[in-house]
Short mmCIF file of C-alpha atoms in Angstrom, two decimals:
data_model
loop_
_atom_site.label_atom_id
_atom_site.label_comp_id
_atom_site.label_asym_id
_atom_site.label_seq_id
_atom_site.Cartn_x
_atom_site.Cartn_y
_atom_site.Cartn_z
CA UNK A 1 0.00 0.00 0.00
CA UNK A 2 3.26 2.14 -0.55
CA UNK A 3 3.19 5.22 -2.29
CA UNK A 4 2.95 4.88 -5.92
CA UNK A 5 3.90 6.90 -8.64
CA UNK A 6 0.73 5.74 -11.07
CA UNK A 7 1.36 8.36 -13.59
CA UNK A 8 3.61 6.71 -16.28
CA UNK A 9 1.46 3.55 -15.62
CA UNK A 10 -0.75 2.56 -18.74
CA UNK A 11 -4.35 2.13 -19.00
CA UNK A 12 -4.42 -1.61 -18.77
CA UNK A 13 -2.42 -1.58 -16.45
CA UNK A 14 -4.11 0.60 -14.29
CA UNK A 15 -7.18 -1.27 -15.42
CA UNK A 16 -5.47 -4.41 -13.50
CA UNK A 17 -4.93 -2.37 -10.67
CA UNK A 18 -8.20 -1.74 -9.95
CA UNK A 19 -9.11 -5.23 -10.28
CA UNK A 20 -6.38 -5.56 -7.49
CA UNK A 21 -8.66 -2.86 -5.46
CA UNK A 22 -6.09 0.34 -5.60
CA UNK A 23 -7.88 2.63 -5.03
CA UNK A 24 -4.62 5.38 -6.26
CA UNK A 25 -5.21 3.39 -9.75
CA UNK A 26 -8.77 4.53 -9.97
CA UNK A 27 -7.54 8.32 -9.12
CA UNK A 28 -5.34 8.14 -11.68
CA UNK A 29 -8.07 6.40 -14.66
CA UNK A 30 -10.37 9.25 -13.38
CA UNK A 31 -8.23 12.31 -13.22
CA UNK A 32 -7.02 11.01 -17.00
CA UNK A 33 -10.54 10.57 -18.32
CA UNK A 34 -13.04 12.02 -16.23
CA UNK A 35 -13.22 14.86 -17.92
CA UNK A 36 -13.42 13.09 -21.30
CA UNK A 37 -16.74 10.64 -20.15
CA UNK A 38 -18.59 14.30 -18.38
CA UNK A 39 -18.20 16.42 -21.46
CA UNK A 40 -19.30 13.57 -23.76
CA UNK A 41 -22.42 13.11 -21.18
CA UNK A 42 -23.33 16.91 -20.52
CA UNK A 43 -23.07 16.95 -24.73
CA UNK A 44 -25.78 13.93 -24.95
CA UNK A 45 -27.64 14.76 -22.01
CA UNK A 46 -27.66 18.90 -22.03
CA UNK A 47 -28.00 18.67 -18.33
CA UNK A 48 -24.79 19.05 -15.35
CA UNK A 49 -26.62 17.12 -12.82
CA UNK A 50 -27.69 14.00 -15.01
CA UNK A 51 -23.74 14.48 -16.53
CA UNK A 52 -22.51 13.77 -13.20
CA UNK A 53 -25.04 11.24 -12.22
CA UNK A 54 -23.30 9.48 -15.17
CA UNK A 55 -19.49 10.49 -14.55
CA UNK A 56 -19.96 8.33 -11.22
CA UNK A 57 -21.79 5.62 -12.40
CA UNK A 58 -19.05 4.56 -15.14
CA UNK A 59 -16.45 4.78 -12.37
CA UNK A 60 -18.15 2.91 -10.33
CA UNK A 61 -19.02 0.40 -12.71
CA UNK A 62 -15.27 0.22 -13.50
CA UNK A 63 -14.74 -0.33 -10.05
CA UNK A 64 -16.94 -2.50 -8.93
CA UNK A 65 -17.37 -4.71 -12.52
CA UNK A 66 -13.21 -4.00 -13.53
CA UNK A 67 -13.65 -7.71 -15.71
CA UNK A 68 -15.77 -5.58 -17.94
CA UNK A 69 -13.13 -4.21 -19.71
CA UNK A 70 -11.00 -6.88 -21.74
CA UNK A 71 -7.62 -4.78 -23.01
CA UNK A 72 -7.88 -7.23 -25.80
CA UNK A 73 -11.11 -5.38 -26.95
CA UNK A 74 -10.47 -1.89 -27.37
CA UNK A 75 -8.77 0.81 -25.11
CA UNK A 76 -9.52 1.89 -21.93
CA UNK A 77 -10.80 5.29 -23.03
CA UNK A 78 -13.41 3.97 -25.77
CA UNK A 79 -15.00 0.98 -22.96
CA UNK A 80 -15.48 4.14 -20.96
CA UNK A 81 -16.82 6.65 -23.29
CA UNK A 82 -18.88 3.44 -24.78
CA UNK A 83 -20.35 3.08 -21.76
CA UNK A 84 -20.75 6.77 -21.23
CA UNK A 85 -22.55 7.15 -24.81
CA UNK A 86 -24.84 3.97 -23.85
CA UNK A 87 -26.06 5.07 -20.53
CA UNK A 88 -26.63 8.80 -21.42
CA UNK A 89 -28.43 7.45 -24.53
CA UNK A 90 -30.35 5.19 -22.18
CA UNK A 91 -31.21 8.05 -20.30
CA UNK A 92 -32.70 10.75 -23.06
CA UNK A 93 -34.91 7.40 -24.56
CA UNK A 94 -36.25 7.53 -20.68
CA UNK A 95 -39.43 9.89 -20.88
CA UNK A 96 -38.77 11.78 -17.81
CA UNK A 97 -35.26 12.95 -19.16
CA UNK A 98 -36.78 13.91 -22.03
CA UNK A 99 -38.80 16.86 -21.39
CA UNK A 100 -36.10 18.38 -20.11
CA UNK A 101 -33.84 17.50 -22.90
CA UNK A 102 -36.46 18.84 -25.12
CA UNK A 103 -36.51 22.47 -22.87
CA UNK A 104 -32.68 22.72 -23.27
CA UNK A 105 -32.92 22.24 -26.99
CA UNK A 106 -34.64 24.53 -27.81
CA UNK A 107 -32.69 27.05 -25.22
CA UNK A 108 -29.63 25.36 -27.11
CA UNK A 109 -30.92 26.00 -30.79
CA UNK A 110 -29.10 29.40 -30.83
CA UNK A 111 -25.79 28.16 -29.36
CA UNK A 112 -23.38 25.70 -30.54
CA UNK A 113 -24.86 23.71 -33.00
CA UNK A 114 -24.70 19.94 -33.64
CA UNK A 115 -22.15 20.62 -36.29
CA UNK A 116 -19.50 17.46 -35.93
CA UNK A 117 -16.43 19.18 -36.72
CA UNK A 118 -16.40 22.34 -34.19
CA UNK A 119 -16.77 19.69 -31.50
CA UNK A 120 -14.36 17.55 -32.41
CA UNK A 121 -11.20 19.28 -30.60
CA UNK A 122 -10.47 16.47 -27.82
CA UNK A 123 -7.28 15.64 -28.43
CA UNK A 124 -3.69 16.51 -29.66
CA UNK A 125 -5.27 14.53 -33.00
CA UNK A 126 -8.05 16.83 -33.55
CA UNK A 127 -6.74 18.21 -36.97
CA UNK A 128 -6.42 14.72 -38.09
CA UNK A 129 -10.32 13.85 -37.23
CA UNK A 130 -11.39 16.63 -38.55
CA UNK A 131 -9.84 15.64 -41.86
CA UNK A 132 -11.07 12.55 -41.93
CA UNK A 133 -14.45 14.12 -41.38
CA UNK A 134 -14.33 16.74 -44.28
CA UNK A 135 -13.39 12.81 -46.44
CA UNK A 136 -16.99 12.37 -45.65
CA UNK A 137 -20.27 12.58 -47.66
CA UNK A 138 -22.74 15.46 -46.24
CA UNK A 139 -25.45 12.20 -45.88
CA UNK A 140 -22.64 9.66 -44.21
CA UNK A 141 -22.02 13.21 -41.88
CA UNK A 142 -25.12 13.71 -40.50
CA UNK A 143 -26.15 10.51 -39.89
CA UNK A 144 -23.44 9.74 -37.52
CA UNK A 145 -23.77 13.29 -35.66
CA UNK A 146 -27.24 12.81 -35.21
CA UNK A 147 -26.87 9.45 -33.53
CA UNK A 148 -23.66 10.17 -31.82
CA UNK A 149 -24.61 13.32 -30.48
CA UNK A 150 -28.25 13.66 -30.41
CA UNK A 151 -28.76 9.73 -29.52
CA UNK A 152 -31.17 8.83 -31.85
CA UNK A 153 -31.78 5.86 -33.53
CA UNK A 154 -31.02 5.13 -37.36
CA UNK A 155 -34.84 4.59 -37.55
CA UNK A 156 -35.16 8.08 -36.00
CA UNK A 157 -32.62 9.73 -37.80
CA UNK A 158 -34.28 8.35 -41.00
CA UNK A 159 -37.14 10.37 -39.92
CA UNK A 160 -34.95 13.30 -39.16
CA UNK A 161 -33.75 14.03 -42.73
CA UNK A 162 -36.41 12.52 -44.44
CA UNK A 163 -34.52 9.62 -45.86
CA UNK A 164 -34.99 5.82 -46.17
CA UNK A 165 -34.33 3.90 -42.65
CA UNK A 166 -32.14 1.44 -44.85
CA UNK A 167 -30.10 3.95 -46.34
CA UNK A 168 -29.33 5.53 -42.95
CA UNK A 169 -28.05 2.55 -41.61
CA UNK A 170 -25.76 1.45 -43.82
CA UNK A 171 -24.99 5.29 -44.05
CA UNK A 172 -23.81 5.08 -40.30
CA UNK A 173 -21.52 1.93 -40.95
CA UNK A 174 -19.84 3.28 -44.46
CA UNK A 175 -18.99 6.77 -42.36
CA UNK A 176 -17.77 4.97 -39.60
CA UNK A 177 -15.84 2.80 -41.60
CA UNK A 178 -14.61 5.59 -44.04
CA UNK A 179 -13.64 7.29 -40.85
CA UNK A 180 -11.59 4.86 -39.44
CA UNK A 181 -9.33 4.39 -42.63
CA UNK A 182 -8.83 7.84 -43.13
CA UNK A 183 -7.61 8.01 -39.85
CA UNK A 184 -5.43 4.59 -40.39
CA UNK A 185 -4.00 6.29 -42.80
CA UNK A 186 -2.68 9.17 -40.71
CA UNK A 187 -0.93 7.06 -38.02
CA UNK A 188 -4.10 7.81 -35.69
CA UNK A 189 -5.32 4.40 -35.26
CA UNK A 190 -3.87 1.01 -35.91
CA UNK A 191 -4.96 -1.18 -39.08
CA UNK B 1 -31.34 -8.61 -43.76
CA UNK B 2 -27.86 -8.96 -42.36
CA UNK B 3 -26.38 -8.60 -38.85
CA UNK B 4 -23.43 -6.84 -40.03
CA UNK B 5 -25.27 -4.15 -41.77
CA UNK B 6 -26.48 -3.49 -37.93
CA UNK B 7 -22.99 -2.76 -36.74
CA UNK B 8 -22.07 0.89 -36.94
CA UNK B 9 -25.80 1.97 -35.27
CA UNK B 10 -25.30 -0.74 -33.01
CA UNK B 11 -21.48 0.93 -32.01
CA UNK B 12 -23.03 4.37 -31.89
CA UNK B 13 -25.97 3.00 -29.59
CA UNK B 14 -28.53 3.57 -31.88
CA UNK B 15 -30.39 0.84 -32.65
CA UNK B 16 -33.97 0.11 -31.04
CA UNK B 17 -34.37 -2.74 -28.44
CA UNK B 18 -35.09 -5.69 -30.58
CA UNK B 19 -32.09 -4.96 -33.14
CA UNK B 20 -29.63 -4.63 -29.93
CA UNK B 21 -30.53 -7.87 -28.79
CA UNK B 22 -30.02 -9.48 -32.14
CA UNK B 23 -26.30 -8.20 -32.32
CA UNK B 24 -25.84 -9.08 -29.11
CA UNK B 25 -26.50 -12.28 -29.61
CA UNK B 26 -24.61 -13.08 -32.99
CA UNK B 27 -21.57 -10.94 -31.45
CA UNK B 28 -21.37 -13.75 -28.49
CA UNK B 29 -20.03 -15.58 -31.57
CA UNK B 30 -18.81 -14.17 -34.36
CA UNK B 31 -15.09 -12.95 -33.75
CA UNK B 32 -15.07 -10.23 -37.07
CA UNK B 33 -17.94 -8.47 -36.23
CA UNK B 34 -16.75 -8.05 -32.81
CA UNK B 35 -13.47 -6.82 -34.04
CA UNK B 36 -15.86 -4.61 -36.16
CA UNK B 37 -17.66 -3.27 -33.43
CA UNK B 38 -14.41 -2.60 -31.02
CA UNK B 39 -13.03 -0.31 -34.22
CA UNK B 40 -16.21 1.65 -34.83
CA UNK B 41 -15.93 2.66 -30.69
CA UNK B 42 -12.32 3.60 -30.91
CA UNK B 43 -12.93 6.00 -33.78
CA UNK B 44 -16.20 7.02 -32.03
CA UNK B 45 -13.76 7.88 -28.76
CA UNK B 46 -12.23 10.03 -30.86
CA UNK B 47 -15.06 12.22 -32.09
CA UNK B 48 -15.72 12.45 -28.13
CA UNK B 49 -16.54 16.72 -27.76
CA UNK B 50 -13.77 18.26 -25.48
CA UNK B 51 -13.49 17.38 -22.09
CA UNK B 52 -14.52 18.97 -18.73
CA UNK B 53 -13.79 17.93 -15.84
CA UNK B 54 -16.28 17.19 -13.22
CA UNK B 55 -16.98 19.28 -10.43
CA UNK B 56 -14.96 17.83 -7.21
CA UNK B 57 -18.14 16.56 -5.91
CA UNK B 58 -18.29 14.14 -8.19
CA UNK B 59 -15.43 11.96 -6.79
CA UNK B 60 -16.24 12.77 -3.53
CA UNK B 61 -19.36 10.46 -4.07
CA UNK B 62 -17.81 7.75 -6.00
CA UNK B 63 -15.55 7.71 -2.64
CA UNK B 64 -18.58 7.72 -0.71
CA UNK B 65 -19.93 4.77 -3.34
CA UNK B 66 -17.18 2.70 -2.90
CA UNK B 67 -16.54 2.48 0.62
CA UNK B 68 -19.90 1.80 1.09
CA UNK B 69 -19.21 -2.02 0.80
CA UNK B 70 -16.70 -2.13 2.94
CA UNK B 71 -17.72 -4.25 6.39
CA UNK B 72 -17.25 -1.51 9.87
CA UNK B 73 -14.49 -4.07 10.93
CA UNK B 74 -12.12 -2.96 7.90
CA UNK B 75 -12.12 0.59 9.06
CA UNK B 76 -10.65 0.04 12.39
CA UNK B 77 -7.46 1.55 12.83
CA UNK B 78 -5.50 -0.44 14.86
CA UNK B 79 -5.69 -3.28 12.31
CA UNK B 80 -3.66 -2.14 8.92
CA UNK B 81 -2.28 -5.66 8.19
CA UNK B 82 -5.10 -7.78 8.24
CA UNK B 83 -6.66 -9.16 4.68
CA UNK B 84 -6.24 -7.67 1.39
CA UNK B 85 -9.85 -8.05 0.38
CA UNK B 86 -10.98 -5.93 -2.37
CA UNK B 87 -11.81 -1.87 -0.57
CA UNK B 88 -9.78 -2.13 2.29
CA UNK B 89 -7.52 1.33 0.79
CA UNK B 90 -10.47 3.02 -0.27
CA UNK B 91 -12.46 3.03 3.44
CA UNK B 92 -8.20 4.85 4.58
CA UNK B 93 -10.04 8.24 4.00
CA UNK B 94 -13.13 7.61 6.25
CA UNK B 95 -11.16 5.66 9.05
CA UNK B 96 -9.28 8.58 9.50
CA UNK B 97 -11.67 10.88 10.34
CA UNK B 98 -13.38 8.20 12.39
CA UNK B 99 -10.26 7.51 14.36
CA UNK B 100 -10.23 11.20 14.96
CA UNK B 101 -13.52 10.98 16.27
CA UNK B 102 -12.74 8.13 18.74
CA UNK B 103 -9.94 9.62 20.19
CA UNK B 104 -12.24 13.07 21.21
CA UNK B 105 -14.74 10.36 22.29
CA UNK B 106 -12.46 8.29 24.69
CA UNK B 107 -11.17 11.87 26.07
CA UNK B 108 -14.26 12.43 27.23
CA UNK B 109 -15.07 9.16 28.89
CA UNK B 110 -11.69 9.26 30.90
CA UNK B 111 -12.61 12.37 32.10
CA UNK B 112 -16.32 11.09 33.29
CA UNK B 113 -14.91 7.71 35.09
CA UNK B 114 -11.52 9.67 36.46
CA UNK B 115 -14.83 11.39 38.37
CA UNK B 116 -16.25 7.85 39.56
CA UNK B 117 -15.76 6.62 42.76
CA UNK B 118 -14.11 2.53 42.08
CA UNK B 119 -11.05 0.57 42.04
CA UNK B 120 -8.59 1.38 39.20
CA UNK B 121 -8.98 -1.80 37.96
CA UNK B 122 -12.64 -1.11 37.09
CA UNK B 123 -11.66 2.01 35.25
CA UNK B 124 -9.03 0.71 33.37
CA UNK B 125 -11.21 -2.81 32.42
CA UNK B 126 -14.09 0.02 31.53
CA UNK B 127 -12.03 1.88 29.33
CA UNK B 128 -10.50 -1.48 27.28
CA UNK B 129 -13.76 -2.38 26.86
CA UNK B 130 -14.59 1.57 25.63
CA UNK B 131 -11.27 0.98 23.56
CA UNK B 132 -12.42 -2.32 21.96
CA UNK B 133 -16.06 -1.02 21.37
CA UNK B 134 -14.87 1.96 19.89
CA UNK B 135 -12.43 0.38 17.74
CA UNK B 136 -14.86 -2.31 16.33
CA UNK B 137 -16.93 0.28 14.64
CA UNK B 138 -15.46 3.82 13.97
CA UNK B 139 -17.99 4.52 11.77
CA UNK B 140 -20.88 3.82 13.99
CA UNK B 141 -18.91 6.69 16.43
CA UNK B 142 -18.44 9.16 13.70
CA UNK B 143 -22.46 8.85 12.77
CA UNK B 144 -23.01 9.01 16.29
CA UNK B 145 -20.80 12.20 16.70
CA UNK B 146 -22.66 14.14 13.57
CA UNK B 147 -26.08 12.63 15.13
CA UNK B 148 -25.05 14.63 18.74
CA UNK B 149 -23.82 17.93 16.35
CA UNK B 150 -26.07 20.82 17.13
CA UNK B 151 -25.93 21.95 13.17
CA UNK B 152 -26.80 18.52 11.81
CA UNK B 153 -30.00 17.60 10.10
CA UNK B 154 -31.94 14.83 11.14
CA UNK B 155 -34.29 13.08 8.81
CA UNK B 156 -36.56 10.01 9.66
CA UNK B 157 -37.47 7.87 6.58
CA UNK B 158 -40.58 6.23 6.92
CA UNK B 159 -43.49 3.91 4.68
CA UNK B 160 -46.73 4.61 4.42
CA UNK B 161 -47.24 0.94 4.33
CA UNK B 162 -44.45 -1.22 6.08
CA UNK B 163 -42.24 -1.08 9.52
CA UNK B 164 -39.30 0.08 7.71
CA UNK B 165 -37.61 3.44 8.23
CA UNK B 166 -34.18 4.90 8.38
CA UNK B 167 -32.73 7.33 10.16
CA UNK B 168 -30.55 9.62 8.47
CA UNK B 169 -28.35 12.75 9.87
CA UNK B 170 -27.20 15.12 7.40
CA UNK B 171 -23.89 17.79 8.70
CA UNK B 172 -23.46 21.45 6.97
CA UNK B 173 -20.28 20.10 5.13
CA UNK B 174 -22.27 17.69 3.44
CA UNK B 175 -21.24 14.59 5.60
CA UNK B 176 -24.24 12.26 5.76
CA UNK B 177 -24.89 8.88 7.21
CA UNK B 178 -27.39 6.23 7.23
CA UNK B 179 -27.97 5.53 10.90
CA UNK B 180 -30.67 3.57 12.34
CA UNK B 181 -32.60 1.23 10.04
CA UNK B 182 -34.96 -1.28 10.06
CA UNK B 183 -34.93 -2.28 6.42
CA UNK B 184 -35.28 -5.85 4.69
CA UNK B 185 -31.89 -7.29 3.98
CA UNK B 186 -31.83 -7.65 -0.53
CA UNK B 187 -30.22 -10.45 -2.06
CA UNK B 188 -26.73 -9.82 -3.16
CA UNK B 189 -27.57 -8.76 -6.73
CA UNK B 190 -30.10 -6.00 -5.28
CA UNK B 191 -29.10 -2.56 -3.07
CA UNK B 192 -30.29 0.25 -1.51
CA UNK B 193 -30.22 3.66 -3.01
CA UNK B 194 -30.35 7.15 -1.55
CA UNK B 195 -32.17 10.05 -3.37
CA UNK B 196 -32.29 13.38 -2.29
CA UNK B 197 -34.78 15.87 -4.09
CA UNK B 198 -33.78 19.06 -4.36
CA UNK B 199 -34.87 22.03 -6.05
CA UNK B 200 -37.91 19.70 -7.05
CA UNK B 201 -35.50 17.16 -8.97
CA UNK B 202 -33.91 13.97 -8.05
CA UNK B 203 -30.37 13.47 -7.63
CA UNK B 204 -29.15 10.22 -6.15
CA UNK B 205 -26.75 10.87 -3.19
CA UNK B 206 -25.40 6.99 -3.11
CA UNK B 207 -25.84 3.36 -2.99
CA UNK B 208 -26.40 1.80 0.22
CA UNK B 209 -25.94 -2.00 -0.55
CA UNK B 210 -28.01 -4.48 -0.06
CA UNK B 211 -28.06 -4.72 3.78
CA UNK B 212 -27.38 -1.13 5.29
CA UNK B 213 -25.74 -0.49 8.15
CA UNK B 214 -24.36 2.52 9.08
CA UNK B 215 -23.28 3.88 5.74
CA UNK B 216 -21.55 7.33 5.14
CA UNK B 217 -22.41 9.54 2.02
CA UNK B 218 -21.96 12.97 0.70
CA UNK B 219 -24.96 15.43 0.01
CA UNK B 220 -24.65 19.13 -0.30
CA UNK B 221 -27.63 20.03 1.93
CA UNK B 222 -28.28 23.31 0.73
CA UNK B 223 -31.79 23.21 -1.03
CA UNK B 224 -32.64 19.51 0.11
CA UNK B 225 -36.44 19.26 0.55
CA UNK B 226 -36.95 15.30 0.51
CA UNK B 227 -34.89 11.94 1.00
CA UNK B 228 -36.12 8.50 -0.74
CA UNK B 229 -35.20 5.04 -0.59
CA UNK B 230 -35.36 3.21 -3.78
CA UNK B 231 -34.62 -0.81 -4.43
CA UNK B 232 -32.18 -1.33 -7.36
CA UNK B 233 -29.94 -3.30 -9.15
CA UNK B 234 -26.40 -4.05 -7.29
CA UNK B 235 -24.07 -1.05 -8.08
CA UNK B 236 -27.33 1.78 -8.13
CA UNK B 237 -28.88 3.44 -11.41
CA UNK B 238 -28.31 6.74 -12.69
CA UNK B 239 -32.32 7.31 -12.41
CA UNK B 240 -34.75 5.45 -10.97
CA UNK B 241 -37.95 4.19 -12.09
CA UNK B 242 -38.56 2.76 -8.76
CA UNK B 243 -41.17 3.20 -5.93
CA UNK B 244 -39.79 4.69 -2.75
CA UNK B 245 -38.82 2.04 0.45
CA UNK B 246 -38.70 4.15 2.66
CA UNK B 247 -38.75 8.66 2.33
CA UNK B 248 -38.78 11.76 4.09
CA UNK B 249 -39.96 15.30 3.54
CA UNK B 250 -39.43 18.78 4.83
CA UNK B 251 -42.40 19.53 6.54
#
């Protein structure tokens, strides 16, 4: 229970940590991606207290379910913004959320809008995302912000833009794969 | 139609109920789609909107979350070297305080027996046993000190329809504990969760487990006009659809 330095330590390993019950290895998960998995909930949700309603319950699902997360699947940051994305997504489809949701909208509708590539900013990669976003078609685009951000279905997002629910789907999976080879091709993520 | 045209709205959580179970199902064997799924998430992590971090509060109650499993014996003080079961460095904040709390305690209670007329063996087998009773449940003494604090809050949680109730005592800081309760141990894969309702919504203000004793928790009491007792699953829910155990409101 000596003092550890945890901050060289790397995600799966810290992830391993926790399974051991250090409670310093959580710290150091949270302080790297807390802020990360509350601005991706306050963006979905529109709401601070529901955002940190959220924040807590992914750490504490990391710390009390740590098998959850399989290093072999993915990295530590996308099991918790996946789980992030899920839950507040679970939450706006709940009716009582969505009144509210609804209110802020429309207070929203003269802010920031939903446009994809002014949020995208999160990391030292953000020129490189936003490239690969501009590779996109305006219809590939949309779909994907309006499910990633605005947690709608495909079906609803059909509805949305007027469009065919079949097209939208397969809309959603081109972009997403379009997205990731743009950005394989960059260095950003691994082929 | 196929699965795998399913997979990028099933990544981005936005497929309806029926189509989510479907994928689940045919990911629990299919190794490529998996693979497909884990790579749509990574690039979706990246389009994540900056971050911000979350008000201090935040971890505060995660604290408060996870020490809430840990049993009143593994926050005795004395005992650092005993078990490595899972929680034992997380409760290090809370015994603390509650050692702190003994100690002021125990000064008292030499003070009140030095006063007593008896043997000094009396006082000093009086005091082990003070010792021993204080040191098998800190917590219980550091409720009972914010129960005895002029400032504190006090709520009784109550049925309409049932014996149960709770007793909860709320301190300006926001240090809160579950005292007194007479409420129905769960099984394991249930818990108790606290909701306060303030400003006429509902935040929660932590899980409780499945068998409360006394349980610490954090809850800025500024604005609080109601607490509620909910049944969930193991680990809590961000919102509850649940009918209240046991609640409380300002008169």
């Amino acid at each position: 229970m000596g003092a550890q330095d945890w901050s060289n330590t790397e995600d799966a390993a810290l992830a391993a940590a926790i399974g051991d019950a250090s409670q310093e290895a959580l710290a150091e998960v949270y302080n790297r991606h807390s802020g990360a998995v509350h601005g991706l909930a306050r963006r979905i949700l529109r709401d601070e207290t529901l955002a940190e309603e959220i924040t807590q319950e992914v750490f504490l699902r990391l710390w009390n379910n740590p098998n959850k997360f399989d290093a072999q699947r993915g990295s530590l940051r996308s099991f918790l913004l996946a789980h992030t994305h899920g839950r507040s997504v679970d939450l706006i489809r709940s009716e009582s959320a969505r009144r509210t949701r609804e209110d802020n909208d429309a207070r929203l509708a003269t802010g920031a809008g939903q446009n994809i590539e002014d949020e995208v900013w999160s990391t030292a990669l953000a020129d490189q995302v936003r490239e690969a976003l501009s590779a996109l078609g305006e219809g590939e685009r949309r779909a994907i912000e309006l499910a990633y951000f605005g947690g709608h279905t495909y079906r609803e997002v059909a509805d949305l833009l007027g469009e065919p629910e079949g097209t939208v789907k397969s809309r959603i999976r081109s972009g997403m794969k379009r997205l990731r080879q743009s950005l394989t091709a960059a260095g950003v993520t691994q082929a | 139609m196929k699965v795998e045209e399913l997979l990028g709205a099933y990544a981005l959580d936005a497929l309806d109920e029926d189509e989510r179970l479907l994928v689940d199902r045919h990911l629990s064997t299919c190794d490529s789609c998996r693979e497909e799924v884990r790579d749509h998430r990574e690039v979706a992590a990246l389009l994540a909107p900056p971050p911000i971090p979350p008000p201090d509060r935040v971890w505060g109650r995660i604290l408060a979350g996870i020490a809430v499993a840990a049993p009143a014996d593994e926050l005795a003080p004395v005992v650092p070297l005993r078990r490595r079961e899972r929680r034992f460095e997380s409760t290090r904040w809370l015994a603390g305080a509650a050692a702190a709390v003994a100690v002021v305690a125990l000064g008292v209670t030499v003070v009140v027996q030095s006063g007593r007329i008896g043997s000094l063996d009396d006082q000093v087998t009086a005091q082990q046993q003070e010792i021993a009773a204080f040191q098998a449940d800190p917590l219980r003494q550091a409720a009972t000190a914010a129960l005895e604090d002029p400032n504190a809050r006090i709520a009784d949680l109550t049925a309409e329809d049932t014996e149960a109730r709770m007793q909860i005592v709320l301190l300006p800081d926001g240090t809160g504990y579950v005292f007194e309760n007479t409420m129905t141990p769960l099984p394991d894969e249930a818990t108790y969760q606290l909701w306060a309702l303030v400003d006429d919504r509902i935040i929660s203000a932590g899980v409780l487990g499945n068998d409360p004793g006394v349980v610490p928790f954090h809850l800025d009491p500024a604005g609080v006009q109601g607490l509620v007792v909910t049944e969930e699953v193991a680990g809590g829910v961000a919102q509850s659809e649940s009918d209240p155990v046991v609640a409380w409101f300002e008169a």
